[in-house]
Protein backbone atom coordinates (compact mmCIF):
# COMPACT_ATOMS: atom_id res chain seq x y z
CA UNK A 1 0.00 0.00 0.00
CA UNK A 2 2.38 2.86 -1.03
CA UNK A 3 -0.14 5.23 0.28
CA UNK A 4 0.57 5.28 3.52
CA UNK A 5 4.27 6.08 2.19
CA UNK A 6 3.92 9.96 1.37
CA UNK A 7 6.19 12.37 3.08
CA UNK A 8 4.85 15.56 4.71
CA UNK A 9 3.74 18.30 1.68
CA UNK A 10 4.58 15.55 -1.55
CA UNK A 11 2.00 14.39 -3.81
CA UNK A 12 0.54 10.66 -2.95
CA UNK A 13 2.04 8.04 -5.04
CA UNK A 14 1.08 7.50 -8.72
CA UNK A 15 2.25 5.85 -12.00
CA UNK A 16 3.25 8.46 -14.54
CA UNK A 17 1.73 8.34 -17.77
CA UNK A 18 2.67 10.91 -20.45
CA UNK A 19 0.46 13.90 -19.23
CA UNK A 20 -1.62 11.73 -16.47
CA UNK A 21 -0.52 10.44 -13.20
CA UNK A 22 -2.39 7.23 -12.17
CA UNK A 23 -3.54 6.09 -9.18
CA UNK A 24 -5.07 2.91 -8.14
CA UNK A 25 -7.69 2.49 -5.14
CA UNK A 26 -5.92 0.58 -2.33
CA UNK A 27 -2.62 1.14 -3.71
CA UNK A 28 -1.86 4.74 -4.47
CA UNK A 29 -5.10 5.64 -1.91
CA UNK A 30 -6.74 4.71 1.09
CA UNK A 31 -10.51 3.79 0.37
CA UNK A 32 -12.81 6.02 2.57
CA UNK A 33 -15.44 4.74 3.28
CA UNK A 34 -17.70 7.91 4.55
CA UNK A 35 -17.72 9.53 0.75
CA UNK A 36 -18.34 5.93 -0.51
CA UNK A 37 -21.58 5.89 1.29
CA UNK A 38 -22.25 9.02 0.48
CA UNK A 39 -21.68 8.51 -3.01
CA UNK A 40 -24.23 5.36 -2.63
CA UNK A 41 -27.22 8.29 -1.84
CA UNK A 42 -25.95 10.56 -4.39
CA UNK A 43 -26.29 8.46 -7.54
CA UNK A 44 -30.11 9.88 -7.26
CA UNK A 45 -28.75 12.64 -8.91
CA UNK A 46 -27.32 11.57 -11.59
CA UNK A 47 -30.27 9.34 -12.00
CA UNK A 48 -31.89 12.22 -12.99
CA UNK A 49 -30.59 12.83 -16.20
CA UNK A 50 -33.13 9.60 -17.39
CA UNK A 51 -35.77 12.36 -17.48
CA UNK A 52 -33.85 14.32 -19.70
CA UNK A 53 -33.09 11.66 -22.38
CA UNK A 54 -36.71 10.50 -22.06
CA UNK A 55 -38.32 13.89 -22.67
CA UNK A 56 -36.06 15.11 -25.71
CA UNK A 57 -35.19 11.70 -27.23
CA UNK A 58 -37.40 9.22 -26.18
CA UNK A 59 -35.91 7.06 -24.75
CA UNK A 60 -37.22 4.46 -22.61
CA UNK A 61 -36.12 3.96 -18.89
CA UNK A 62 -34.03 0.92 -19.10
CA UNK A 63 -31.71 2.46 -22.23
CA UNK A 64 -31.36 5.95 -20.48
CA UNK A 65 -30.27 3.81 -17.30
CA UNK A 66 -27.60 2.21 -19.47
CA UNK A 67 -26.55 5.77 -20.61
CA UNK A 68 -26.26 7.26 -17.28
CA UNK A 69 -23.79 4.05 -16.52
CA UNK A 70 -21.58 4.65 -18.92
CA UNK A 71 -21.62 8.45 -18.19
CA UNK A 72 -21.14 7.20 -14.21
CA UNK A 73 -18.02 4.76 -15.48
CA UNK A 74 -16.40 7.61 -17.53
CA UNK A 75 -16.62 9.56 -14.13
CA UNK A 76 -13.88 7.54 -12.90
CA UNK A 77 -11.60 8.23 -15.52
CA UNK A 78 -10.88 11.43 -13.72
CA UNK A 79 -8.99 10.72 -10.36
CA UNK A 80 -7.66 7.49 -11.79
CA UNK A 81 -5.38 9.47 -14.65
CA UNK A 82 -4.62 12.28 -11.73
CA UNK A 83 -7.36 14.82 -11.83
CA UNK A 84 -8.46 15.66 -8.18
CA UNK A 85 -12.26 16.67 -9.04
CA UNK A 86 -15.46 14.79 -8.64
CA UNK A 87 -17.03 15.01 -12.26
CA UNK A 88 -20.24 15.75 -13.21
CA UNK A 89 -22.92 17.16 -15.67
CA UNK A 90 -22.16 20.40 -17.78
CA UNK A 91 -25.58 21.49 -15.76
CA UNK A 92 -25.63 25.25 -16.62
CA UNK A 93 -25.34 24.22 -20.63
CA UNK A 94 -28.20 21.59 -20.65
CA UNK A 95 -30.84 23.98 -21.26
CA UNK A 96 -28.51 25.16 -23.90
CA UNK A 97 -28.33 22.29 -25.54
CA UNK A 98 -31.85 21.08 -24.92
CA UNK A 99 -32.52 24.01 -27.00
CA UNK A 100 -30.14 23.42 -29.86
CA UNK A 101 -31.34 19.69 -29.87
CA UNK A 102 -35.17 20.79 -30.27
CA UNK A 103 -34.49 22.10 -33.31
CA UNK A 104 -34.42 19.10 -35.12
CA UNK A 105 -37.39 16.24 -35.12
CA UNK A 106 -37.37 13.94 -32.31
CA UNK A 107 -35.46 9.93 -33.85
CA UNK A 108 -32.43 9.66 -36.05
CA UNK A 109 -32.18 13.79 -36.97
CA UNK A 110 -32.28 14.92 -33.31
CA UNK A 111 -29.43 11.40 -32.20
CA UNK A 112 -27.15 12.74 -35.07
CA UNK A 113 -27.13 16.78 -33.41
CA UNK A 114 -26.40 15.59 -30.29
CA UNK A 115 -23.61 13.35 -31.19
CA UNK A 116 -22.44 15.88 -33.73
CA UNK A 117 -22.65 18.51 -30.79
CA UNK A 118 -21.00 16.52 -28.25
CA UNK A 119 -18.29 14.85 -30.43
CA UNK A 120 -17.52 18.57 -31.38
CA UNK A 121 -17.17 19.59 -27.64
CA UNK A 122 -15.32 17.19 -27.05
CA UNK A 123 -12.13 17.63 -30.14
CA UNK A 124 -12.09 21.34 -28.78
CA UNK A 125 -11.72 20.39 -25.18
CA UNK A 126 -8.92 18.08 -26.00
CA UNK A 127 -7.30 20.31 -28.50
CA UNK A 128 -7.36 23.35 -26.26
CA UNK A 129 -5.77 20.96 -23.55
CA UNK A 130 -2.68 20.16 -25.97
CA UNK A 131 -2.27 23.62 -27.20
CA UNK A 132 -2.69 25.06 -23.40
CA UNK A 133 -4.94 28.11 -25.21
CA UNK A 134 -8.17 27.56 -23.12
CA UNK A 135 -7.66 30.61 -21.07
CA UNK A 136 -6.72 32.69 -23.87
CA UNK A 137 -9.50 31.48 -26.32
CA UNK A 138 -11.97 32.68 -23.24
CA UNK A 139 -10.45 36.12 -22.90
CA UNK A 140 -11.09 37.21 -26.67
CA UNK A 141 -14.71 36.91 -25.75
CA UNK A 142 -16.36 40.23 -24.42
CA UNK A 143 -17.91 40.37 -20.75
CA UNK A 144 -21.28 41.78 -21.93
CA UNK A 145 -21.40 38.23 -24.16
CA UNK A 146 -20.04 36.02 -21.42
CA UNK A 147 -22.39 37.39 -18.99
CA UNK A 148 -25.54 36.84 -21.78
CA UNK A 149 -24.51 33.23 -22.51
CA UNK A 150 -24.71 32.32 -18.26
CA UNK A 151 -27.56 34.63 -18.05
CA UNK A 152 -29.43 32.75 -20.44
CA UNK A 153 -28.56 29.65 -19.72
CA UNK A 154 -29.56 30.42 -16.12
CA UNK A 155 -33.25 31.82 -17.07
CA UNK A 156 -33.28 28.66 -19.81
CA UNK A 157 -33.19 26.44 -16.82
CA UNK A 158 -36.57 27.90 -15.27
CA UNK A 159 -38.25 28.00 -18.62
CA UNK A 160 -37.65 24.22 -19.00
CA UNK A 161 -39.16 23.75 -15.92
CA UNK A 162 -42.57 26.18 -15.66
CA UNK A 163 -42.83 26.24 -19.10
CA UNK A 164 -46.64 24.74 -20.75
CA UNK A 165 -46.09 21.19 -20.39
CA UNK A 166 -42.83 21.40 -18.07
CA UNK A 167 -41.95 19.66 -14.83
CA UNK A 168 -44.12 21.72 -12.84
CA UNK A 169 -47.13 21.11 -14.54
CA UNK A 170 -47.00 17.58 -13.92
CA UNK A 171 -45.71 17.88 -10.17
CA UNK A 172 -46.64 21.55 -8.71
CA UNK A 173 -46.76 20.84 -4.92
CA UNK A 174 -43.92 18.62 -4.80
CA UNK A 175 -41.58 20.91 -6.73
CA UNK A 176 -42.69 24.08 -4.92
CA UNK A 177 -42.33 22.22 -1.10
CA UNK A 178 -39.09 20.28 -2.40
CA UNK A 179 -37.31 23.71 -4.09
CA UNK A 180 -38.32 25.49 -1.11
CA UNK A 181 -36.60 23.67 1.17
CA UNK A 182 -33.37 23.21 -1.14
CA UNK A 183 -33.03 26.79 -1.55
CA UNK A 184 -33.05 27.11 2.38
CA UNK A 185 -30.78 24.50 2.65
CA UNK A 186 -28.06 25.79 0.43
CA UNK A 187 -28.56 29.27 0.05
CA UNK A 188 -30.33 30.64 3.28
CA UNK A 189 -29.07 33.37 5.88
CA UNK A 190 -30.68 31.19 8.49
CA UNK A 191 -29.82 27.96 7.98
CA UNK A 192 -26.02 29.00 7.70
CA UNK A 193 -26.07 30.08 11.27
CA UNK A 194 -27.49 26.13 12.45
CA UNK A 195 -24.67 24.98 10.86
CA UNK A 196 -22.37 26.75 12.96
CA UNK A 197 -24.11 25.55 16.08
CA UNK A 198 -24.57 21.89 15.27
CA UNK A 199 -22.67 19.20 13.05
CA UNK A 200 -25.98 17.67 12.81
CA UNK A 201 -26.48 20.53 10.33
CA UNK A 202 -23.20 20.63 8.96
CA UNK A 203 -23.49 17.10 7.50
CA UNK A 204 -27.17 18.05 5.81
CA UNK A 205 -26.10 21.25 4.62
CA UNK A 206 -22.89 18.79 2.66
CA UNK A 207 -25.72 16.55 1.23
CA UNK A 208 -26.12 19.37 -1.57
CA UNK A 209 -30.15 19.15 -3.39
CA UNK A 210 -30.33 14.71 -1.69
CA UNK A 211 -31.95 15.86 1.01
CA UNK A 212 -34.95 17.82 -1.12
CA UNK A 213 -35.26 14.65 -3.09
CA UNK A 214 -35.54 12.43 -0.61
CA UNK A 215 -38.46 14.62 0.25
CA UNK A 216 -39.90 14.26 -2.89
CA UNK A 217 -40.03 10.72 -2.51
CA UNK A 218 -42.58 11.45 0.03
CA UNK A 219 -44.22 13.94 -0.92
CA UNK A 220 -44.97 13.31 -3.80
CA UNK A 221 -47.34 10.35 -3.62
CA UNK A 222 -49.21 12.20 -0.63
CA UNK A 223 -50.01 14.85 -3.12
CA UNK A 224 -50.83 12.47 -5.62
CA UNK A 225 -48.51 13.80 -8.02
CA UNK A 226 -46.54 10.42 -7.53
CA UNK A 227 -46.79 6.56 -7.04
CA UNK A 228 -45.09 5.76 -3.59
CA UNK A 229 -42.03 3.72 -4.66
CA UNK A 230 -41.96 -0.05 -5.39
CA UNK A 231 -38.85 -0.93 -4.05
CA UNK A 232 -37.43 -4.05 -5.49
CA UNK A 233 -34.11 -6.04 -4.69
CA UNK A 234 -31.44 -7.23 -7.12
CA UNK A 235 -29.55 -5.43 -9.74
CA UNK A 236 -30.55 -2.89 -11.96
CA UNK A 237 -30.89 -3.39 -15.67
CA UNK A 238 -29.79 -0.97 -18.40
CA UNK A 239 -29.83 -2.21 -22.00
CA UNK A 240 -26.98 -1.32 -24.32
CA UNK A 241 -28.29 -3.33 -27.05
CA UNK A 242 -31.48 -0.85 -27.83
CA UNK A 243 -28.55 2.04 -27.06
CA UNK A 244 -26.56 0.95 -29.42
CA UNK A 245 -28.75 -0.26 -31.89
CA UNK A 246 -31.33 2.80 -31.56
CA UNK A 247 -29.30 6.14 -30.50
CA UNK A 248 -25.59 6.02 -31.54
CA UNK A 249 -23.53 5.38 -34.99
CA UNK A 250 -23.40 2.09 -34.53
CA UNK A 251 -27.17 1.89 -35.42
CA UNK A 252 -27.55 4.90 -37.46
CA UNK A 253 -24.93 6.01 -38.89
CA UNK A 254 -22.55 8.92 -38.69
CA UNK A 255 -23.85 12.32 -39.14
CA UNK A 256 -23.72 14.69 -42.10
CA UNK A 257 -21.73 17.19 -41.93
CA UNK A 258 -24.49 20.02 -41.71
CA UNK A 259 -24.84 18.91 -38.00
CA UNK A 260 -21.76 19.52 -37.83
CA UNK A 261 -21.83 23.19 -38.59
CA UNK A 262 -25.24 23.97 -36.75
CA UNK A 263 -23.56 22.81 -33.49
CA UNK A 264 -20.44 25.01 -33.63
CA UNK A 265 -22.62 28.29 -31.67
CA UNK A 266 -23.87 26.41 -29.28
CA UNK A 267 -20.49 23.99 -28.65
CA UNK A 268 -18.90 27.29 -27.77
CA UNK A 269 -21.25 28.85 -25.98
CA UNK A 270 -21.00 25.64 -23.94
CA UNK A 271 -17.26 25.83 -23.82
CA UNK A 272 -17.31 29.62 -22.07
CA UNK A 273 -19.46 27.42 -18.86
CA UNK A 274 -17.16 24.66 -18.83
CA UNK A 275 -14.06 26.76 -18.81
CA UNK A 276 -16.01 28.67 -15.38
CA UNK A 277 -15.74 25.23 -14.21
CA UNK A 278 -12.25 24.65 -14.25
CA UNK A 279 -11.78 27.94 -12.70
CA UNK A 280 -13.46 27.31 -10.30
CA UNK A 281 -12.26 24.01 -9.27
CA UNK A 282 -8.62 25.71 -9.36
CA UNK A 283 -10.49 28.56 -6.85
CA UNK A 284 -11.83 25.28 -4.67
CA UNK A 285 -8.48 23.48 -4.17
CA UNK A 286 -6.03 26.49 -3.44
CA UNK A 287 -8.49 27.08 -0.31
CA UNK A 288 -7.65 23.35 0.90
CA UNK A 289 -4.11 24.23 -0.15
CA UNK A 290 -3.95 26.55 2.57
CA UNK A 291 -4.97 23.93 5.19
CA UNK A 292 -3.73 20.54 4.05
CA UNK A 293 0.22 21.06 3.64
CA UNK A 294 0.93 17.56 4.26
CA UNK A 295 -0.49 16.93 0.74
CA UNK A 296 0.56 18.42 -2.66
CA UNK A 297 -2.48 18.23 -4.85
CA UNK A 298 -1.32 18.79 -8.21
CA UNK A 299 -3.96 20.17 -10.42
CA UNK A 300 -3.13 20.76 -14.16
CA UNK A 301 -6.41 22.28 -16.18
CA UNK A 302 -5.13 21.32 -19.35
CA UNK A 303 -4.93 17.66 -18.17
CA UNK A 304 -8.35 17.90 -16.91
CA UNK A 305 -9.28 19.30 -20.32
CA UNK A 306 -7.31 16.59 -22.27
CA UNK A 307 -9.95 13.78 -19.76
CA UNK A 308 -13.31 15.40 -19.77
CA UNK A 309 -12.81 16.60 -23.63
CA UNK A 310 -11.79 12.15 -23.81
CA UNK A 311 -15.05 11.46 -22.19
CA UNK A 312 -17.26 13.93 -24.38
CA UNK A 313 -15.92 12.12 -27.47
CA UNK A 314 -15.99 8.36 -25.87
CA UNK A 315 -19.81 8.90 -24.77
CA UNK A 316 -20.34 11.10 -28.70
CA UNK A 317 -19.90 7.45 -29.90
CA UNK A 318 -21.51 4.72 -27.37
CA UNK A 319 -23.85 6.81 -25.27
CA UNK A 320 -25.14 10.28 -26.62
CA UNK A 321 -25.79 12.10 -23.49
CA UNK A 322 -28.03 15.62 -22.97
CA UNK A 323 -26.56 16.41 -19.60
CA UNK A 324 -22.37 15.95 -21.06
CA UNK A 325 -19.19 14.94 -19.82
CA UNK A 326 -18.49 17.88 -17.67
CA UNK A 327 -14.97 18.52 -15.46
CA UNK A 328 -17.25 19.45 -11.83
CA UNK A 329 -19.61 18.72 -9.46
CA UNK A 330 -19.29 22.13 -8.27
CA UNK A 331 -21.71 21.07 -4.83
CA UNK A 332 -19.62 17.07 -4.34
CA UNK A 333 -16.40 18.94 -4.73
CA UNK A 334 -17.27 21.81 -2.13
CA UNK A 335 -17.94 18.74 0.28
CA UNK A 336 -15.33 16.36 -0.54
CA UNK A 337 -13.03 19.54 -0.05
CA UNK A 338 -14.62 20.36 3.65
CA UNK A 339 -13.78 16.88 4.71
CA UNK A 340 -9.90 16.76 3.51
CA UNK A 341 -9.49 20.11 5.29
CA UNK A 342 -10.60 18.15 8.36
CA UNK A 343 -6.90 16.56 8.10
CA UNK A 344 -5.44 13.71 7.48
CA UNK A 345 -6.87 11.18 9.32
CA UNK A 346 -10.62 12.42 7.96
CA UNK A 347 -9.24 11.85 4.67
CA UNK A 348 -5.90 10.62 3.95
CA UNK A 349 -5.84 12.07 0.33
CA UNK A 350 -7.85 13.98 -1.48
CA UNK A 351 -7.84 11.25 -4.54
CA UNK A 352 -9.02 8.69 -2.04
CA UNK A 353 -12.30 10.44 -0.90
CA UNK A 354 -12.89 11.89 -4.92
CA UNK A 355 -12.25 8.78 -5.84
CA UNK A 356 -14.01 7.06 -2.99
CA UNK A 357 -17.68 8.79 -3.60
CA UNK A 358 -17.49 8.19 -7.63
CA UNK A 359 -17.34 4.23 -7.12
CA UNK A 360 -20.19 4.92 -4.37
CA UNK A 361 -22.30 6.41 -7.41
CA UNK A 362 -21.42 3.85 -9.61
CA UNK A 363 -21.66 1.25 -7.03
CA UNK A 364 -25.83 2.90 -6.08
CA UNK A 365 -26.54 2.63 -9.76
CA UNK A 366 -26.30 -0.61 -10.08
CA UNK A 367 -28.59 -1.21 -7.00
CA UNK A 368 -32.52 -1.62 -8.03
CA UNK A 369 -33.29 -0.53 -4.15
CA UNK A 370 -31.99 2.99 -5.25
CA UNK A 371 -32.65 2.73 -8.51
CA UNK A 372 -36.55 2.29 -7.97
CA UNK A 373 -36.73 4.29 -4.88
CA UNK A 374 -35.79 7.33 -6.74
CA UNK A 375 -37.84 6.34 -10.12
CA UNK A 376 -41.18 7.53 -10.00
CA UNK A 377 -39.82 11.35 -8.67
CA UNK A 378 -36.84 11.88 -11.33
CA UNK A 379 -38.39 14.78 -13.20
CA UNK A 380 -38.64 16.28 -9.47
CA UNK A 381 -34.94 15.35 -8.88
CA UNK A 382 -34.33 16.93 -12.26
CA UNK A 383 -36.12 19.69 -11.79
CA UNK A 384 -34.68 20.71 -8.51
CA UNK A 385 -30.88 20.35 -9.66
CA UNK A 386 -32.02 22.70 -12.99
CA UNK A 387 -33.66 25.49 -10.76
CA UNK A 388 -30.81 25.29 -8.10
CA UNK A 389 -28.58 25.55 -11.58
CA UNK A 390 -30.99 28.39 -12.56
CA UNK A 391 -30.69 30.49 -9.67
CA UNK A 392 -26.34 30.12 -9.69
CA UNK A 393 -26.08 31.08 -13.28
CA UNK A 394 -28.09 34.00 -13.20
CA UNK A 395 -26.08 34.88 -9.92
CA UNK A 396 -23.01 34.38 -12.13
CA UNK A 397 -24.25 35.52 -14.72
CA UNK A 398 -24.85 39.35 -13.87
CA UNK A 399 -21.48 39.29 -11.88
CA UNK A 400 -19.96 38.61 -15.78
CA UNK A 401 -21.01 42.25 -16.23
CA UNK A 402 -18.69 44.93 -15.61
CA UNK A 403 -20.89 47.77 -16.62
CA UNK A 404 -24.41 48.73 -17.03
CA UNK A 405 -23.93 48.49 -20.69
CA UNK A 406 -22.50 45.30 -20.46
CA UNK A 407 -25.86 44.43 -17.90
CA UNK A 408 -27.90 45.51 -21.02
CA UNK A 409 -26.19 43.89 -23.86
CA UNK A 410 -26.14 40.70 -21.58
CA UNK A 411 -30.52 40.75 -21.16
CA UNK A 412 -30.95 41.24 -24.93
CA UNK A 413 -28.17 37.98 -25.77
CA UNK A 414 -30.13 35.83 -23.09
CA UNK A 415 -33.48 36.48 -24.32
CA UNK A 416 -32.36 35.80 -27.65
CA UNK A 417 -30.68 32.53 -26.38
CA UNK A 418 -33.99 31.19 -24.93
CA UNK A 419 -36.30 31.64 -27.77
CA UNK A 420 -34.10 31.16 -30.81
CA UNK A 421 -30.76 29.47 -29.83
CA UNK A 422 -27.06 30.23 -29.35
CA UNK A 423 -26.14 31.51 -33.22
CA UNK A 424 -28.47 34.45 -33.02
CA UNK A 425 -27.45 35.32 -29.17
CA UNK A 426 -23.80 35.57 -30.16
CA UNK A 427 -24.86 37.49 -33.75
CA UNK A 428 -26.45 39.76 -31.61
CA UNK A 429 -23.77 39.88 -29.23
CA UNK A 430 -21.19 40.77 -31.46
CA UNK A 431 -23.04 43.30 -33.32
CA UNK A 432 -24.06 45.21 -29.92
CA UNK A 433 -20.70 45.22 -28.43
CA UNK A 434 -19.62 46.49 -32.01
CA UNK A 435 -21.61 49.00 -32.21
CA UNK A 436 -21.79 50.21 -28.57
CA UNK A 437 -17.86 49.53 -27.50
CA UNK A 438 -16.17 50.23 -31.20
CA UNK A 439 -13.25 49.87 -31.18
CA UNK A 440 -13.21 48.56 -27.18
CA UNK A 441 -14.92 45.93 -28.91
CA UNK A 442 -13.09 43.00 -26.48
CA UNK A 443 -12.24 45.42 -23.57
CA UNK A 444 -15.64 46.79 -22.98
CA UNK A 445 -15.88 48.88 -19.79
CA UNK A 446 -15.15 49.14 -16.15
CA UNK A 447 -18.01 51.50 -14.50
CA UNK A 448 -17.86 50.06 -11.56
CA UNK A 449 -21.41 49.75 -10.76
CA UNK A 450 -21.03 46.22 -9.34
CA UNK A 451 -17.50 47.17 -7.12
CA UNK A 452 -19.31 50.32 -5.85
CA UNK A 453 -22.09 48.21 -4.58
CA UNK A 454 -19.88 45.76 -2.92
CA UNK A 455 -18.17 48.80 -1.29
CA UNK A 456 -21.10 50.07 -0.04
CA UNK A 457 -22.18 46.24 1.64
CA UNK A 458 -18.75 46.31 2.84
CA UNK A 459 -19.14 49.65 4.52
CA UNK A 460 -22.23 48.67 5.96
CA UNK A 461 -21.20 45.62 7.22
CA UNK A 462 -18.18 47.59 9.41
């Protein structure tokens, strides 16, 4: 076990590999066990991308099971080959994509856009990884567009959701008790101050949007909105032959080029969230940095680019998926993080507890107990982890700005991204910061609008 090897403030033992750095469970970390059970209850979340791929491509519950496997496998990739992040969804692009996606006819037309789109994603994430130009390539873009694309995608979430015919339609009390108490639960005054009374509340607080769903598995059924769950034992059971045979090129065919091209807006609109991602996981691990100095984590974002831009193609050809290969969990990592800074003998490595909780989730799909005591409320479970997604991007999204021109030119590119997709927003983009910035086109402006109003909180708050 060359784990338990590591001198004070080096990086836990690996196999090098080119650009990766490999690391086995047992050998190069210490299996916890905490964010293995842990993982176990969170696979209901990623459960809940079955809604998704039943609503916009039909299809049925068993081969959208074997999708989100795959996905789950792929998720794994990550801390094996040396990335310290829990993976997940590209949640703030799915209503993005959702949107490109519905502009072709539901069977083979709508299949070949999403694999052209997420093939495409993928050959850019990789090649900015080799080339190292993924900051740069996200600096050329304005801050009045960048803060329309998250805007949008933000306000696209809600629209999914209480639009005619959306989730809420079909469960209103359940979503309105359930998002309710998620919202007070990760984003309330209030409930912060339990937390710093009680661990009781600590370790609820970490459970992200579960505990809301959980909720929903109750609530649900006493609003009628729900069958109470039929919990059977044994082992789940996806089917890859009707994937194969029904959604990817295996069975159809590869896609004409055209796709191609109509993806290209909406891959890079895509590509400005996932890049906030990797910033953001960078922002997440220098705070543990400052705590954990008995552990080097080594976190290289063109690696990570080079694995989640691997999985985007990988799952392009065997398992076309709306929700993508994305490099964070933003909520999983903020936990797994909390519990490393606890020290070392909380969590030994970081790799072991990232690593840990991933082969929990894979470990929970495979279980039919989960699996059907989370089944009849997955639009709920989707639902809450798009409006919880909804309320961060718009957040986000308006921060983007640094002006009140920018703040305008970013409304007008989100509307435009919800009703008629990501070409027009950045058309209209471009030509407003053209013909509002000139020749500032890419600097824009600083009015400080946004640091004046933090000054003033700050000023209040002495």
């Amino acid at each position: 076990m060359k784990w338990k090897k590591r001198r004070y403030g080096e990086e836990t033992s690996y196999i090098p590999a080119g650009p990766f750095k490999i690391r086995l469970p047992f050998v190069h970390y210490r299996f916890e066990w905490p964010d293995y059970v842990q993982g176990l209850l969170m696979c209901a979340v990623d459960l809940g991308a079955i809604t998704l791929l039943a609503d916009h491509l039909g299809m049925p519950f068993d081969v959208a099971l074997a999708v989100v496997i795959l996905n789950g496998l792929l998720y794994l990739a990550h801390h094996l080959l040396g990335d310290p992040v829990i993976p997940g969804w590209i949640t703030p692009a799915v209503p993005l994509l959702v949107l490109f996606v519905g502009q072709f006819p539901e069977g083979p037309d709508r299949v070949y856009a999403l694999v052209a789109f997420q093939l495409t994603l993928g050959i850019l994430s990789i090649l900015l990884g080799m080339t190292g130009l993924a900051s740069k390539v996200v600096r050329l873009v304005p801050n009045a567009i960048k803060s329309g694309i998250i805007l949008g995608a933000g306000i696209g979430a809600v629209v999914s959701i209480f639009e005619v015919g959306g989730k809420f339609d079909l469960f209103p009390y359940t979503i309105s008790i359930c998002i309710g108490f998620a919202f007070y639960l990760l984003f309330s005054k209030s409930f912060g101050k339990l937390k710093m009374r009680n661990k009781v509340w600590v370790f609820i607080g970490n459970l992200g949007i579960l505990p809301a769903i959980l909720l929903a598995v109750f609530v649900a059924p006493i609003f009628g909105e729900a069958k109470w769950p039929d919990i059977q034992w044994g082992f789940s059971s996806p089917d890859f032959a009707a994937l194969w045979s029904d959604y990817t090129v295996f069975g159809l065919g590869f896609p004409a080029l055209t796709f191609f091209l109509s993806a290209i807006p909406a891959v890079f609109a895509t590509y400005l969230v996932v890049f906030g991602d990797v910033l953001k996981t960078k922002a997440l691990l220098s705070e543990s940095d400052e705590v954990r100095e008995d552990e080097k984590v080594d976190y290289n974002p063109n690696r990570a680019h080079l694995i989640f831009g691997g999985r985007n193609v990988i799952m392009s050809f065997i398992g076309p998926d709306i929700t993508m290969c994305g490099p964070l969990w933003a909520a999983m990592q903020v936990v797994v993080v909390e519990r490393f800074k606890n020290g070392k003998k909380a969590m030994n490595s970081f790799f072991g507890g990232a690593g840990s909780f991933r082969w929990g989730t894979n470990t929970g799909l495979f279980l039919l107990p989960v699996v059907s005591l989370v089944e009849p409320i997955l639009g709920v479970a989707l639902a809450l982890t798009l409006l919880v997604q909804g309320y961060v991007s718009v957040r986000v999204g308006v921060m983007q700005a640094k002006s009140q021109r920018d703040l305008g030119i970013a409304g007008v590119v989100a509307a435009i991204l919800v009703i008629k997709g990501a070409g027009m927003a950045f058309a209209a983009g471009i030509l407003l910061c053209a013909l509002l910035y000139g020749k500032d086109f890419f600097k824009g402006e600083n009015d400080k609008t946004f640091t004046n109003h933090g000054e003033e909180e700050e000023s209040k708050a002495s």
